[in-house]
């Protein structure tokens, strides 16, 4: 346990209650941004930055597959786009149609409804058989983890931040 009274710490304001680890990523938020939106930057977008950029190394020209179009997956689309990914593919279920619309708005190049289309074949087609450079599974289901291993190409990276439970 690190005490907020001992260095390193912040001075002033809530400095005695708040601790920021050395080399922590801090995002400046505009005062015009509503708090309801600002919280997403640290809670959701920060996760996607860590997982895709820092762990996955997503960069210019990469193909990224994101399994799961929830908040974490949609944030991943934004991070992949801002990182210069060429192909941003998101997978989900038929009931995720509105989330697919958001994903396209945020920069997804392909949305795959896994209940209607085989994601393996779709990614093969998009990548001319090379498959993805980075796959991030945020479905929280073992089936997503298994599928991620099929979707990644040779020497690619698979990220499993959404896998939980005892299954």
XYZ file of N, CA and C in Angstrom:
501
model
N 0.845 -1.187 0.000
C 0.000 0.000 0.000
C 0.885 1.244 0.000
N 0.581 2.180 -0.854
C 1.345 3.418 -0.942
C 0.528 4.533 -0.302
N 1.110 5.222 0.624
C 0.428 6.333 1.283
C 0.466 7.566 0.396
N -0.613 8.299 0.369
C -0.661 9.551 -0.389
C 0.094 10.664 0.323
N 0.479 10.433 1.578
C 1.223 11.438 2.333
C 2.714 11.380 2.029
N 3.159 10.273 1.430
C 4.577 10.096 1.122
C 4.819 10.300 -0.366
N 5.979 10.877 -0.730
C 6.291 11.074 -2.148
C 6.394 9.723 -2.862
N 6.116 9.671 -4.153
C 5.657 10.782 -4.991
C 4.168 11.020 -4.788
N 3.755 12.253 -4.832
C 2.353 12.610 -4.672
C 2.097 13.944 -5.354
N 0.857 14.340 -5.382
C 0.489 15.632 -5.954
C 0.415 16.670 -4.849
N 0.694 17.902 -5.211
C 0.593 19.003 -4.251
C -0.729 19.713 -4.457
N -1.367 20.111 -3.356
C -2.589 20.904 -3.427
C -3.812 20.081 -3.774
N -4.926 20.782 -3.878
C -6.221 20.184 -4.221
C -6.475 18.954 -3.364
N -6.569 17.798 -3.989
C -6.799 16.552 -3.251
C -5.509 15.745 -3.155
N -4.379 16.425 -3.145
C -3.080 15.764 -3.137
C -2.896 14.754 -2.028
N -3.488 15.011 -0.874
C -3.323 14.061 0.228
C -4.197 12.814 0.056
N -5.099 12.843 -0.937
C -5.987 11.707 -1.165
C -5.720 10.988 -2.482
N -4.946 11.583 -3.347
C -4.769 11.079 -4.698
C -3.325 10.706 -4.947
N -3.115 9.543 -5.528
C -1.767 9.101 -5.863
C -1.713 8.778 -7.344
N -0.698 9.272 -8.020
C -0.463 8.935 -9.418
C 0.914 8.295 -9.488
N 0.953 7.089 -9.995
C 2.213 6.355 -10.076
C 3.174 7.044 -11.037
N 4.477 6.914 -10.784
C 5.458 7.466 -11.723
C 5.218 6.906 -13.128
N 5.374 7.743 -14.129
C 5.193 7.402 -15.535
C 3.749 7.019 -15.877
N 2.798 7.403 -15.021
C 1.385 7.143 -15.306
C 0.934 8.014 -16.469
N -0.025 7.521 -17.227
C -0.562 8.275 -18.339
C -1.671 9.189 -17.817
N -1.562 10.479 -18.067
C -2.552 11.449 -17.614
C -3.101 12.165 -18.843
N -4.414 12.280 -18.921
C -5.057 12.933 -20.053
C -5.679 14.248 -19.594
N -5.329 15.335 -20.263
C -5.943 16.626 -19.951
C -7.328 16.657 -20.590
N -8.301 17.057 -19.818
C -9.681 17.093 -20.281
C -10.136 18.545 -20.356
N -10.740 18.901 -21.477
C -11.256 20.253 -21.665
C -12.349 20.550 -20.643
N -12.378 21.781 -20.159
C -13.406 22.186 -19.198
C -14.796 22.200 -19.830
N -14.856 22.218 -21.162
C -16.149 22.230 -21.849
C -16.742 20.830 -22.001
N -15.955 19.803 -21.725
C -16.432 18.429 -21.841
C -17.249 18.059 -20.601
N -18.481 17.595 -20.792
C -19.301 17.225 -19.632
C -18.646 16.088 -18.840
N -18.777 16.093 -17.524
C -18.166 15.040 -16.699
C -18.587 13.636 -17.118
N -19.835 13.486 -17.605
C -20.323 12.172 -18.031
C -19.513 11.634 -19.206
N -19.026 12.512 -20.055
C -18.197 12.098 -21.184
C -16.735 12.000 -20.775
N -16.297 12.899 -19.920
C -14.889 12.919 -19.500
C -14.489 11.641 -18.784
N -15.407 11.075 -18.016
C -15.078 9.856 -17.274
C -14.737 8.707 -18.219
N -15.289 8.721 -19.423
C -14.997 7.665 -20.389
C -13.544 7.688 -20.836
N -12.929 8.859 -20.815
C -11.544 8.959 -21.255
C -10.640 8.117 -20.374
N -10.837 8.203 -19.070
C -9.953 7.430 -18.197
C -10.455 6.015 -18.006
N -11.751 5.816 -17.941
C -12.278 4.498 -17.630
C -12.281 3.566 -18.835
N -12.645 4.057 -19.995
C -12.806 3.186 -21.149
C -11.727 3.437 -22.200
N -11.582 4.668 -22.613
C -10.602 4.975 -23.648
C -9.184 4.687 -23.168
N -8.923 4.956 -21.903
C -7.603 4.651 -21.343
C -7.278 3.174 -21.421
N -8.285 2.322 -21.198
C -8.070 0.879 -21.334
C -7.682 0.528 -22.762
N -8.424 1.066 -23.721
C -8.152 0.760 -25.125
C -6.766 1.242 -25.543
N -6.353 2.393 -25.047
C -5.007 2.894 -25.351
C -3.965 1.921 -24.818
N -4.152 1.502 -23.583
C -3.192 0.561 -22.988
C -3.168 -0.756 -23.753
N -4.342 -1.324 -23.979
C -4.394 -2.645 -24.599
C -3.911 -2.636 -26.046
N -4.394 -1.708 -26.854
C -4.057 -1.737 -28.277
C -2.730 -1.068 -28.606
N -2.474 0.092 -28.041
C -1.228 0.804 -28.370
C -0.039 0.262 -27.589
N -0.181 0.201 -26.274
C 0.968 -0.144 -25.437
C 1.254 -1.646 -25.442
N 0.233 -2.461 -25.324
C 0.427 -3.912 -25.319
C 0.464 -4.457 -26.742
N -0.525 -4.065 -27.548
C -0.637 -4.611 -28.898
C 0.258 -3.973 -29.933
N 0.727 -2.765 -29.676
C 1.609 -2.089 -30.622
C 0.941 -1.694 -31.923
N -0.362 -1.447 -31.909
C -1.076 -1.078 -33.133
C -0.459 0.185 -33.716
N -0.233 0.134 -35.031
C 0.427 1.246 -35.696
C -0.079 1.373 -37.130
N 0.531 2.264 -37.866
C 0.140 2.575 -39.239
C 0.156 1.319 -40.102
N -0.950 1.106 -40.821
C -1.048 0.011 -41.765
C -1.503 -1.319 -41.192
N -1.643 -1.426 -39.896
C -2.031 -2.692 -39.275
C -3.491 -3.047 -39.556
N -3.754 -4.334 -39.465
C -5.123 -4.832 -39.458
C -5.447 -5.223 -38.028
N -6.535 -4.669 -37.508
C -6.948 -4.913 -36.126
C -8.342 -5.528 -36.137
N -8.504 -6.623 -35.407
C -9.822 -7.220 -35.205
C -10.194 -7.021 -33.746
N -11.389 -6.497 -33.527
C -11.904 -6.302 -32.172
C -13.157 -7.152 -32.044
N -13.099 -8.129 -31.151
C -14.256 -8.984 -30.905
C -15.055 -8.392 -29.749
N -16.264 -7.930 -30.058
C -17.126 -7.359 -29.030
C -17.315 -5.869 -29.210
N -18.512 -5.434 -29.649
C -18.762 -4.018 -29.900
C -19.377 -3.265 -28.718
N -19.009 -3.638 -27.502
C -19.455 -2.887 -26.328
C -18.608 -1.639 -26.155
N -18.664 -1.038 -24.988
C -17.916 0.197 -24.739
C -16.419 0.008 -24.955
N -15.872 -1.083 -24.454
C -14.432 -1.324 -24.611
C -14.079 -1.534 -26.080
N -14.912 -2.287 -26.796
C -14.651 -2.527 -28.211
C -14.749 -1.263 -29.046
N -15.764 -0.448 -28.775
C -15.916 0.809 -29.518
C -14.764 1.763 -29.228
N -14.313 1.798 -27.986
C -13.130 2.610 -27.664
C -11.917 2.076 -28.415
N -11.849 0.762 -28.564
C -10.760 0.151 -29.326
C -10.761 0.583 -30.780
N -11.940 0.734 -31.359
C -12.046 1.215 -32.743
C -11.426 2.605 -32.853
N -11.749 3.470 -31.914
C -11.207 4.835 -31.930
C -9.687 4.811 -31.821
N -9.165 4.019 -30.905
C -7.710 3.945 -30.710
C -7.034 3.369 -31.949
N -7.613 2.334 -32.541
C -7.029 1.744 -33.752
C -6.999 2.768 -34.885
N -8.091 3.514 -35.036
C -8.141 4.542 -36.086
C -7.091 5.621 -35.851
N -7.018 6.116 -34.618
C -6.057 7.170 -34.296
C -4.613 6.677 -34.359
N -4.428 5.366 -34.292
C -3.082 4.784 -34.370
C -2.669 4.513 -35.809
N -3.586 4.706 -36.750
C -3.264 4.543 -38.161
C -3.545 3.177 -38.741
N -4.316 2.351 -38.055
C -4.639 1.024 -38.590
C -5.339 1.160 -39.935
N -4.985 0.282 -40.854
C -5.572 0.317 -42.192
C -6.938 -0.357 -42.212
N -7.019 -1.533 -41.613
C -8.268 -2.279 -41.527
C -8.659 -2.405 -40.064
N -9.855 -1.958 -39.744
C -10.381 -2.072 -38.384
C -11.669 -2.874 -38.495
N -11.607 -4.099 -38.018
C -12.706 -5.048 -38.153
C -13.278 -5.318 -36.765
N -14.581 -5.159 -36.626
C -15.215 -5.436 -35.338
C -16.264 -6.522 -35.535
N -16.324 -7.456 -34.594
C -17.287 -8.547 -34.680
C -18.301 -8.446 -33.549
N -19.495 -8.939 -33.830
C -20.549 -8.929 -32.827
C -21.715 -9.777 -33.280
N -22.819 -9.639 -32.591
C -24.020 -10.416 -32.855
C -25.048 -9.577 -33.611
N -26.088 -10.236 -34.108
C -27.142 -9.540 -34.841
C -27.744 -8.412 -34.009
N -27.895 -8.630 -32.721
C -28.484 -7.605 -31.855
C -27.588 -6.374 -31.681
N -26.350 -6.438 -32.170
C -25.393 -5.330 -32.053
C -25.442 -4.365 -33.237
N -26.498 -4.420 -34.035
C -26.591 -3.608 -35.251
C -26.337 -2.119 -34.988
N -26.937 -1.565 -33.938
C -26.738 -0.142 -33.634
C -25.299 0.125 -33.197
N -24.709 -0.829 -32.515
C -23.308 -0.676 -32.121
C -22.402 -0.724 -33.351
N -22.774 -1.533 -34.334
C -22.012 -1.550 -35.587
C -22.075 -0.184 -36.264
N -23.242 0.454 -36.222
C -23.372 1.804 -36.795
C -22.409 2.769 -36.106
N -22.337 2.701 -34.779
C -21.390 3.544 -34.041
C -19.952 3.193 -34.407
N -19.667 1.910 -34.516
C -18.312 1.478 -34.859
C -17.889 2.060 -36.205
N -18.788 2.037 -37.183
C -18.478 2.626 -38.495
C -18.229 4.128 -38.362
N -19.065 4.783 -37.576
C -18.907 6.224 -37.351
C -17.557 6.525 -36.696
N -17.101 5.643 -35.813
C -15.838 5.834 -35.103
C -14.622 5.405 -35.916
N -14.834 4.720 -37.056
C -13.709 4.373 -37.908
C -13.559 2.922 -38.298
N -14.480 2.054 -37.897
C -14.383 0.648 -38.309
C -14.551 0.556 -39.820
N -13.706 -0.238 -40.451
C -13.803 -0.430 -41.895
C -14.698 -1.611 -42.242
N -14.850 -2.555 -41.310
C -15.682 -3.738 -41.530
C -16.370 -4.130 -40.228
N -17.655 -4.451 -40.316
C -18.424 -4.949 -39.172
C -18.945 -6.331 -39.540
N -18.650 -7.310 -38.717
C -19.020 -8.688 -39.015
C -20.018 -9.197 -37.982
N -21.202 -9.544 -38.456
C -22.217 -10.184 -37.624
C -21.895 -11.677 -37.637
N -21.377 -12.199 -36.542
C -20.914 -13.591 -36.496
C -22.063 -14.597 -36.568
N -23.301 -14.127 -36.429
C -24.452 -15.015 -36.585
C -24.851 -15.160 -38.048
N -24.314 -14.293 -38.901
C -24.655 -14.332 -40.325
C -23.448 -14.588 -41.224
N -22.260 -14.355 -40.709
C -21.051 -14.431 -41.532
C -19.927 -15.063 -40.716
N -19.131 -15.889 -41.362
C -17.992 -16.523 -40.698
C -16.868 -15.493 -40.576
N -16.513 -15.103 -39.349
C -15.470 -14.079 -39.196
C -14.117 -14.514 -39.746
N -13.817 -15.791 -39.670
C -12.547 -16.294 -40.190
C -12.450 -16.049 -41.697
N -13.506 -16.383 -42.416
C -13.518 -16.175 -43.870
C -13.510 -14.686 -44.218
N -14.243 -13.894 -43.458
C -14.298 -12.451 -43.722
C -12.932 -11.802 -43.529
N -12.232 -12.154 -42.455
C -10.906 -11.577 -42.200
C -9.904 -12.071 -43.242
N -10.017 -13.327 -43.647
C -9.154 -13.847 -44.723
C -9.331 -13.019 -45.990
N -10.585 -12.716 -46.319
C -10.872 -11.944 -47.528
C -10.313 -10.525 -47.435
N -10.537 -9.866 -46.313
C -10.072 -8.483 -46.131
C -8.550 -8.405 -46.193
N -7.868 -9.407 -45.649
C -6.406 -9.364 -45.519
C -5.670 -10.178 -46.578
N -6.393 -10.678 -47.582
C -5.796 -11.543 -48.606
C -5.073 -12.730 -47.961
N -5.680 -13.278 -46.907
C -5.154 -14.469 -46.256
C -4.113 -14.240 -45.183
N -3.664 -13.005 -44.997
C -2.613 -12.734 -43.997
C -3.149 -12.721 -42.566
N -4.425 -12.470 -42.397
C -5.100 -12.372 -41.099
C -4.663 -11.101 -40.358
N -5.067 -10.977 -39.107
C -4.882 -9.717 -38.371
C -3.514 -9.610 -37.722
N -3.035 -8.373 -37.629
C -1.805 -8.097 -36.876
C -2.086 -8.131 -35.378
N -3.258 -7.611 -35.001
C -3.651 -7.567 -33.592
C -5.122 -7.945 -33.486
N -5.425 -8.835 -32.548
C -6.808 -9.194 -32.239
C -7.036 -8.907 -30.763
N -8.102 -8.183 -30.467
C -8.467 -7.920 -29.077
C -9.854 -8.498 -28.830
N -9.947 -9.419 -27.873
C -11.221 -10.031 -27.519
C -11.762 -9.397 -26.248
N -12.847 -8.655 -26.382
C -13.506 -8.067 -25.215
C -14.937 -8.589 -25.087
N -15.139 -9.840 -25.527
C -16.462 -10.451 -25.415
C -16.708 -11.002 -24.019
N -15.654 -11.437 -23.349
C -15.813 -12.048 -22.037
C -16.233 -13.503 -22.098
N -16.211 -14.092 -23.296
C -16.625 -15.481 -23.472
C -15.469 -16.326 -23.997
N -15.347 -17.552 -23.522
C -14.270 -18.429 -24.007
C -14.294 -18.630 -25.524
N -15.493 -18.635 -26.131
C -15.572 -18.807 -27.588
C -14.844 -17.678 -28.319
N -14.934 -16.469 -27.767
C -14.233 -15.333 -28.367
C -12.734 -15.508 -28.300
N -12.260 -16.039 -27.184
C -10.820 -16.268 -27.027
C -10.331 -17.311 -28.017
N -11.097 -18.367 -28.191
C -10.713 -19.420 -29.141
C -10.693 -18.856 -30.557
N -11.712 -18.094 -30.911
C -11.794 -17.499 -32.252
C -10.652 -16.513 -32.487
N -10.255 -15.773 -31.457
C -9.163 -14.801 -31.592
C -7.886 -15.475 -32.070
N -7.635 -16.672 -31.591
C -6.421 -17.394 -31.985
C -6.442 -17.767 -33.460
N -7.633 -17.946 -34.026
C -7.755 -18.242 -35.456
C -7.658 -16.985 -36.315
N -8.034 -15.846 -35.760
C -8.088 -14.601 -36.534
C -6.749 -13.884 -36.641
N -5.823 -14.198 -35.765
C -4.527 -13.513 -35.763
C -3.588 -14.166 -36.776
N -2.790 -13.335 -37.427
C -1.833 -13.833 -38.398
C -0.527 -14.259 -37.747
N 0.364 -14.742 -38.575
C 1.685 -15.168 -38.112
C 2.405 -14.003 -37.435
N 2.942 -14.244 -36.266
C 3.670 -13.261 -35.471
C 2.790 -12.091 -35.013
N 1.482 -12.308 -35.016
C 0.555 -11.285 -34.551
C 0.393 -11.324 -33.040
N -0.425 -10.429 -32.533
C -0.652 -10.297 -31.091
C -2.132 -10.483 -30.784
N -2.414 -11.261 -29.745
C -3.782 -11.439 -29.264
C -3.863 -10.868 -27.853
N -4.877 -10.068 -27.608
C -5.065 -9.420 -26.310
C -6.393 -9.909 -25.735
N -6.352 -10.394 -24.485
C -7.539 -10.939 -23.826
C -7.929 -10.152 -22.577
N -8.239 -8.883 -22.665
C -8.618 -8.158 -21.448
C -10.015 -8.509 -20.956
N -10.847 -9.079 -21.818
C -12.233 -9.337 -21.447
C -12.518 -10.745 -20.990
N -11.504 -11.580 -20.851
C -11.726 -12.970 -20.458
C -11.790 -13.065 -18.951
N -12.858 -13.613 -18.447
C -13.018 -13.743 -17.006
C -13.845 -14.985 -16.698
N -13.935 -15.314 -15.458
C -14.750 -16.440 -15.027
C -13.958 -17.727 -14.986
N -14.599 -18.764 -14.541
C -13.919 -20.035 -14.355
C -14.155 -21.035 -15.458
N -14.626 -20.587 -16.619
C -14.903 -21.524 -17.709
C -13.671 -21.789 -18.543
